Structures are given as C-alpha cells and as structure tokens.
mmCIF file of C-alpha atoms and ligand atoms in Angstrom:
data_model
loop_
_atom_site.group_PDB
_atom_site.id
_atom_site.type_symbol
_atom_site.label_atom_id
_atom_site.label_comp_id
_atom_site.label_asym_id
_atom_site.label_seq_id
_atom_site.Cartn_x
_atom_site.Cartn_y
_atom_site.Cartn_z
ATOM 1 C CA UNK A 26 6.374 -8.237 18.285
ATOM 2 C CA UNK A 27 8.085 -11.534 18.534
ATOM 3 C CA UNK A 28 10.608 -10.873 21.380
ATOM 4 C CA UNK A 29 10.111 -7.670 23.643
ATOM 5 C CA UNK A 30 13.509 -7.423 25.809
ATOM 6 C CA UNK A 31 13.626 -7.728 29.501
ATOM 7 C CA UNK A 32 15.017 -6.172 31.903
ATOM 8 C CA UNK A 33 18.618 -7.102 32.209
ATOM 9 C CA UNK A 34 19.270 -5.832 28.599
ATOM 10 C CA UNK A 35 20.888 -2.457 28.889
ATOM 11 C CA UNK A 36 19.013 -0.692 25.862
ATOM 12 C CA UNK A 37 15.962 -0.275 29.011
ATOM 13 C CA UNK A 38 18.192 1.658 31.126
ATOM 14 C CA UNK A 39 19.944 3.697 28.439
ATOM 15 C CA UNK A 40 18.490 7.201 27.174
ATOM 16 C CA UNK A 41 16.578 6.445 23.565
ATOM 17 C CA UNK A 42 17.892 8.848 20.538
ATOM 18 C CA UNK A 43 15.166 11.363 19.037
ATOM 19 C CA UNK A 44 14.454 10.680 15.220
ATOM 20 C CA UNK A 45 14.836 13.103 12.484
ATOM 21 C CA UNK A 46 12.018 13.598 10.169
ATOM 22 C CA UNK A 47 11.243 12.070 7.502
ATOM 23 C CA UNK A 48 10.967 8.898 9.256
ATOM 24 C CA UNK A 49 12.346 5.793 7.561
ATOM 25 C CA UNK A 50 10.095 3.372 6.321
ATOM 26 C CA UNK A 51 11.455 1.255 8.250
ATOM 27 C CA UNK A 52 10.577 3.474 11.478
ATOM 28 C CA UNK A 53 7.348 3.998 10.230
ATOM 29 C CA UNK A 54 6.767 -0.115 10.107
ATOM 30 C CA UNK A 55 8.325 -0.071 13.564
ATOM 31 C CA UNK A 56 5.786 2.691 14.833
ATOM 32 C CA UNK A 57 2.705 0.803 12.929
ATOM 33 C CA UNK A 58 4.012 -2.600 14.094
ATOM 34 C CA UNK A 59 3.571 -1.876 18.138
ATOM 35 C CA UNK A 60 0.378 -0.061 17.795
ATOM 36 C CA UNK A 61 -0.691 -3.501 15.965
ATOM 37 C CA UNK A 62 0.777 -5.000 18.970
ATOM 38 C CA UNK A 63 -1.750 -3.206 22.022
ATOM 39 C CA UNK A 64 -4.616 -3.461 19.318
ATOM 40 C CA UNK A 65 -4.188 -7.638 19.186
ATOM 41 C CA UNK A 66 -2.632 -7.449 22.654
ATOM 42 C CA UNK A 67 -6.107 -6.090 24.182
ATOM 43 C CA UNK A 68 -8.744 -8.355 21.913
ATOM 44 C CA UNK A 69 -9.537 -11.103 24.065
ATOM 45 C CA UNK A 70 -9.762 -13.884 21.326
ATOM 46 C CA UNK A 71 -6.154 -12.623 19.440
ATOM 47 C CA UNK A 72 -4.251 -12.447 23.071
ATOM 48 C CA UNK A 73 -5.342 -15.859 23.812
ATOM 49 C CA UNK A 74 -4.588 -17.350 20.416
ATOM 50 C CA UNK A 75 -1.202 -15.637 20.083
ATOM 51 C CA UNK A 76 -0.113 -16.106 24.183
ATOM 52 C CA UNK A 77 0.287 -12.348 24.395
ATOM 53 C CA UNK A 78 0.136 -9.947 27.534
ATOM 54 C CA UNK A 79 -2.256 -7.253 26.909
ATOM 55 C CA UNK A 80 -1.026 -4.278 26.678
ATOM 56 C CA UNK A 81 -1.788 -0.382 26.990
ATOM 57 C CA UNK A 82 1.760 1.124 25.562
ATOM 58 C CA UNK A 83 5.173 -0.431 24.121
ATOM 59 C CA UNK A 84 8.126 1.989 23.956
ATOM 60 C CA UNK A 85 10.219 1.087 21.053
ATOM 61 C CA UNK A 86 13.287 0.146 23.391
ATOM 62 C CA UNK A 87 10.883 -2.749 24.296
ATOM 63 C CA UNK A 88 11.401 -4.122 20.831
ATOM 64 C CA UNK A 89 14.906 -3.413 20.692
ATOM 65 C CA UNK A 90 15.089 0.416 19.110
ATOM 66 C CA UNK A 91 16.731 2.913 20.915
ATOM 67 C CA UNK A 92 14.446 5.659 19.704
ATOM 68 C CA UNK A 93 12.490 7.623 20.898
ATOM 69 C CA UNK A 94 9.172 6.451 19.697
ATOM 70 C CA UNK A 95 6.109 4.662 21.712
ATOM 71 C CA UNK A 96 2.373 3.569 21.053
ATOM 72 C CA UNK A 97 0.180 4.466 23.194
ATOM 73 C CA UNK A 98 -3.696 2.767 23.310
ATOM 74 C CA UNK A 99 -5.641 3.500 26.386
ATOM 75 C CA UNK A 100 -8.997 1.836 25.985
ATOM 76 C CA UNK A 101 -12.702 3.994 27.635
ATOM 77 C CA UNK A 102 -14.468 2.848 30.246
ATOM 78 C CA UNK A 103 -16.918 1.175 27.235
ATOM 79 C CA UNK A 104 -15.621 -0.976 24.862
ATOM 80 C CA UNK A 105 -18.252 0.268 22.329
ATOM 81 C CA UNK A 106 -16.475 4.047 22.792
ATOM 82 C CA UNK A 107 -13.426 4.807 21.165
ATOM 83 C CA UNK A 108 -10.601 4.824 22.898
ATOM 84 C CA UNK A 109 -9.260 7.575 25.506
ATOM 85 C CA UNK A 110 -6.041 8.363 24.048
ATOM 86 C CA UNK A 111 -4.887 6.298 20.665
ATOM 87 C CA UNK A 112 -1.376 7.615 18.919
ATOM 88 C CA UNK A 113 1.895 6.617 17.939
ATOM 89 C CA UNK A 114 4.122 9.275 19.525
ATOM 90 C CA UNK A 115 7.119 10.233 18.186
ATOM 91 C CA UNK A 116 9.861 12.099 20.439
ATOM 92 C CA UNK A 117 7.185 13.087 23.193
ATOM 93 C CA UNK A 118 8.461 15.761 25.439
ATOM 94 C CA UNK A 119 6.614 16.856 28.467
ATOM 95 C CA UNK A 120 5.837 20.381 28.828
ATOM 96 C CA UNK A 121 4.450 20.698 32.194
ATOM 97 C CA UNK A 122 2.915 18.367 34.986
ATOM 98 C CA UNK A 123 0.573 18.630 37.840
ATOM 99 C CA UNK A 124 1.822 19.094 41.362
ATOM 100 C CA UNK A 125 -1.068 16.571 41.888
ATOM 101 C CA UNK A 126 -0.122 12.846 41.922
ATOM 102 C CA UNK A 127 -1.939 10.104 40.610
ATOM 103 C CA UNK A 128 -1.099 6.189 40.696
ATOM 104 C CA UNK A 129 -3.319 3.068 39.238
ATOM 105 C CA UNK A 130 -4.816 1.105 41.934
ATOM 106 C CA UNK A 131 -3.894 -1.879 40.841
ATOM 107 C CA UNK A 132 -0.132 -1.026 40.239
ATOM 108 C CA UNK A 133 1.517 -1.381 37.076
ATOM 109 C CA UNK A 134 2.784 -4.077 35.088
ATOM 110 C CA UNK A 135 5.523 -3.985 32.131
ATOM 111 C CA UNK A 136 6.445 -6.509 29.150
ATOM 112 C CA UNK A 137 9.751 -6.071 29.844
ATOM 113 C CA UNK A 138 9.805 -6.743 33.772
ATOM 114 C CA UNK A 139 8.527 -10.641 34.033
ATOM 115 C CA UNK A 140 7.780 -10.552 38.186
ATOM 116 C CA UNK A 141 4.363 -8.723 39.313
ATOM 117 C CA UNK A 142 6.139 -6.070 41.549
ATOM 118 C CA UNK A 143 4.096 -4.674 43.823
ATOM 119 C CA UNK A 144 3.158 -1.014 44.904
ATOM 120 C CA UNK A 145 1.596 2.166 43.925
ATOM 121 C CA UNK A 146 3.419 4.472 40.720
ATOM 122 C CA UNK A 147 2.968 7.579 42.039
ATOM 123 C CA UNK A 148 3.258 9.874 38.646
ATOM 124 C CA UNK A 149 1.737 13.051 37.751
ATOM 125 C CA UNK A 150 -1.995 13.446 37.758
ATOM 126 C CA UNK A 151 -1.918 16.188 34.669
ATOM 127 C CA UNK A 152 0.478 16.683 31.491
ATOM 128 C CA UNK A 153 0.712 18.865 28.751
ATOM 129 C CA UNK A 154 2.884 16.406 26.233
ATOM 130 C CA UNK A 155 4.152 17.856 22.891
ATOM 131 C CA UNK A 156 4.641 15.482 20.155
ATOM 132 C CA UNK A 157 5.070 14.515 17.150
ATOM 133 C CA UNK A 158 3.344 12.167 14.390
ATOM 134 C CA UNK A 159 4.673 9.721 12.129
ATOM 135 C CA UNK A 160 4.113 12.415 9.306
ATOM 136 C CA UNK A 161 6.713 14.837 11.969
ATOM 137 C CA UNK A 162 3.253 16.974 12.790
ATOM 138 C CA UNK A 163 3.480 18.421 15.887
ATOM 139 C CA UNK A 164 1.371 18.211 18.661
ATOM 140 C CA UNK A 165 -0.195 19.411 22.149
ATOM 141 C CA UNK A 166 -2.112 17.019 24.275
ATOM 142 C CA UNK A 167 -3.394 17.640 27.359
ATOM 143 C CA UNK A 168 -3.956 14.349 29.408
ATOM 144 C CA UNK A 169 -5.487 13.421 32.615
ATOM 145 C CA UNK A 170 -5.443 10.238 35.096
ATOM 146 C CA UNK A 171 -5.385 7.148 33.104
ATOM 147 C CA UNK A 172 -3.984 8.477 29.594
ATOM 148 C CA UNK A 173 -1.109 10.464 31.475
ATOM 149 C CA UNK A 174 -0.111 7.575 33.732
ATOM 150 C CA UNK A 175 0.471 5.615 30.687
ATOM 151 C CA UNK A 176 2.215 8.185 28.525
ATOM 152 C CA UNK A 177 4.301 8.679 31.460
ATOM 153 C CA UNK A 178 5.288 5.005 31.653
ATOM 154 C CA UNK A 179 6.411 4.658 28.003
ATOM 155 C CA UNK A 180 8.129 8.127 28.578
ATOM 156 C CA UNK A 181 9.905 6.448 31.507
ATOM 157 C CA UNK A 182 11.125 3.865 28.588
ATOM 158 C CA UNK A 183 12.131 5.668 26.567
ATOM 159 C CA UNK A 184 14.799 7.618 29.360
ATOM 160 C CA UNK A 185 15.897 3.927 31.025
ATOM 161 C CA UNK A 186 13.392 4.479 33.821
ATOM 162 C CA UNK A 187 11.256 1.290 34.851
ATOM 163 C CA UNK A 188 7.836 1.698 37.013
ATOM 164 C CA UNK A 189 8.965 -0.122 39.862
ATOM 165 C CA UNK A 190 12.040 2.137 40.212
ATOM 166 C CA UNK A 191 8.910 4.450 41.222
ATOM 167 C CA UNK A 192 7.847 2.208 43.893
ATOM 168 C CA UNK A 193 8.613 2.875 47.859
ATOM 169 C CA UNK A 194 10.041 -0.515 48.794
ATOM 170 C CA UNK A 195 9.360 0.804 52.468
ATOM 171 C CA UNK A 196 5.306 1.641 52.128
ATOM 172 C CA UNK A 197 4.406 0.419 48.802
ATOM 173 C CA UNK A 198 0.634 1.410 49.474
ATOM 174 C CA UNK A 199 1.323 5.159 50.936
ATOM 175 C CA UNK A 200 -0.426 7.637 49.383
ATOM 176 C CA UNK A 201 1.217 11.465 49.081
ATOM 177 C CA UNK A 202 -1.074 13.678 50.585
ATOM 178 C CA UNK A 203 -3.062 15.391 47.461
ATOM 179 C CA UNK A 204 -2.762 11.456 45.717
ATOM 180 C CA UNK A 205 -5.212 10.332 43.615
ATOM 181 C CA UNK A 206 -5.930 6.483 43.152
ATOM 182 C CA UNK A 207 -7.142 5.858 39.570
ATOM 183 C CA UNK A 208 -9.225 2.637 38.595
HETATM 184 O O1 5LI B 314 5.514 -0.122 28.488
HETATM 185 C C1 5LI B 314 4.514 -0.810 28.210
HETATM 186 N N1 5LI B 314 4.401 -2.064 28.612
HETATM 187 O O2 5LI B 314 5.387 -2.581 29.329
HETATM 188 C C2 5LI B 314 3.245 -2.905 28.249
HETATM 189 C C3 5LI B 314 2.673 -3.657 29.420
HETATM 190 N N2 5LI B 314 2.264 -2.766 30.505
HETATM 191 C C4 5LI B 314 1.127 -2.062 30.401
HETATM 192 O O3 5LI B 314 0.458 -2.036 29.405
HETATM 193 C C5 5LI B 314 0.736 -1.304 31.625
HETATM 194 C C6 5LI B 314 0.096 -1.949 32.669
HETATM 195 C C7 5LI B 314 -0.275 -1.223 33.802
HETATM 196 C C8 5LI B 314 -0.004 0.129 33.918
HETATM 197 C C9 5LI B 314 0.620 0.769 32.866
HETATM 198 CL CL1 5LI B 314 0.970 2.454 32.993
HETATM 199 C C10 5LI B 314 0.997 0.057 31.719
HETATM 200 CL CL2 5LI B 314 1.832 0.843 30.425
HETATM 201 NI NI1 NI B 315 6.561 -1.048 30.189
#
C-alpha cells in the first residue's frame, strides 16, 4: 500500500462502482493486498519498520479504486484470540441498523484524513450487512459495537462519506440519548 490518497482527491467523495463476479485477478490482488496491509499495519515490529499507521479497515478508494471493495480486521480484546470480525468484503450493503447509536471513545482516525479531528462518530450500534466474498459468495453478518463501527466507516468510503463529516462541530462530545460509548 505504497500511497493511500488523501482527502482532497475526489475519488473519496465520489460513490465507488459495485464489481461483477468473477473478480479479476487483478481485484482479487487488490482485495488480498489491503487485508496484507491492516495485518502488517497492526504488528507492532512491521508498523515500526515500514512507518505505517495501524490500521483496522482500508476501503479500496483509499488505494485509488473506485470499487466497491474494503478489508476489514478488527482485532479481540486478546491478542492470543482471533480476531472479532476478519473479511475482505466485496459490495457490502446494509440491510438494517439499530435505532441505538454507538461511537468509539476515543474518536476515529482515517489514512486518508492526515489531522487528528476531534469528536465522537455517532454510527449505528447494530447491523445486519450482506456481502459478498472474493469467490462472489454471499453473505449475512450480524455485527455489534466495535466490528459495526468499523464496517460502517469503510462503508462510509466507499459512498464519499468521511468520519468527521459525522462529527458535531458544535458539541463534539454530546452523546444522543440511548448512545453507547465503545472502548
Ligand atoms: O478507512 C480506514 N482507515 O482510514 C484506516 C485507518 N483508520 C482506522 O483504522 C480507524 C481508526 C479508528 C476508528 C475506525 Cl472506525 C477506524 Cl476504521
Ligand atoms: Ni478511513
């Protein structure tokens, strides 16, 4: 993932295509390519050696791709446990989401937006996403508090949204009533 593009460059605030199956190789590289990204991004030794920003998801208008494709690796709460949610999605669609909100305490960050902005996401607590694999399976995953806040992020990619478009420039720490702070 040499250069991830920032936020300026119109492919982040333009609507990524869906992909017909069967995926190009050359998709399927792309789609194996940012997973390897969050798996080096989040080892401690690799992130230091290669100067890289650890990260939980990359949306494939990140690395230039207007598709609708994003990795998504959302470690447990123990790094000996696998992770919580671990999948390259391809043309995600959410299906339903809870009333309940949910933001991270800590905020959110994004390769693609260089400044810390600061502020609660407030997103959906709950989703029910349908998906599809790089082998155009289709599938249902329910996902809660961490997982969905970060499937909702690369979502956000993937239709030109960026978190801090999220964020209440008036009372960035207000919480909805019925809000949950995760982490
Ligand atoms: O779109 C993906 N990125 O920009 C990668 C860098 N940001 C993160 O990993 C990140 C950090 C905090 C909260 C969320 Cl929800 C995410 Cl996603
Ligand atoms: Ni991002």
């Amino acid at each position: 993932m040499d250069d991830i593009t920032r936020d300026g460059n119109p492919v982040l605030r333009s609507r990524a295509k869906e992909l017909t199956f069967p995926l190009s190789d050359k998709e399927i590289e792309m789609g194996k390519k940012m997973m390897e990204y969050l798996e080096v991004s989040q080892d401690e030794k690799l992130a230091e050696k290669y100067h890289l920003r650890a990260g939980v998801g990359l949306a494939a208008p990140q690395v230039g791709s207007p598709t609708r494709m994003a990795a998504v690796l959302v470690p447990s709460d123990y790094e000996e446990e696998p992770p919580a949610f671990k999948e390259i999605l391809v043309n995600p669609t959410i299906l339903s989401e809870s009333v309940q909100g949910a933001a991270l305490g800590t905020g959110e960050g994004c390769l693609s937006v260089d400044e810390d902005i600061p502020g609660y996401v407030w997103r959906h607590d709950r989703i029910k996403l349908r998906w599809y694999d790089l082998d155009g399976n289709k599938h249902i995953s329910r996902l809660k508090d961490y997982p969905a806040i970060v499937v909702q992020h690369e979502f956000d990619h993937l239709n030109g949204v960026l978190f801090y478009d999220h964020i209440n420039k008036d009372a960035r720490f207000k919480s909805p009533d019925g809000g949950v702070l995760i982490g």
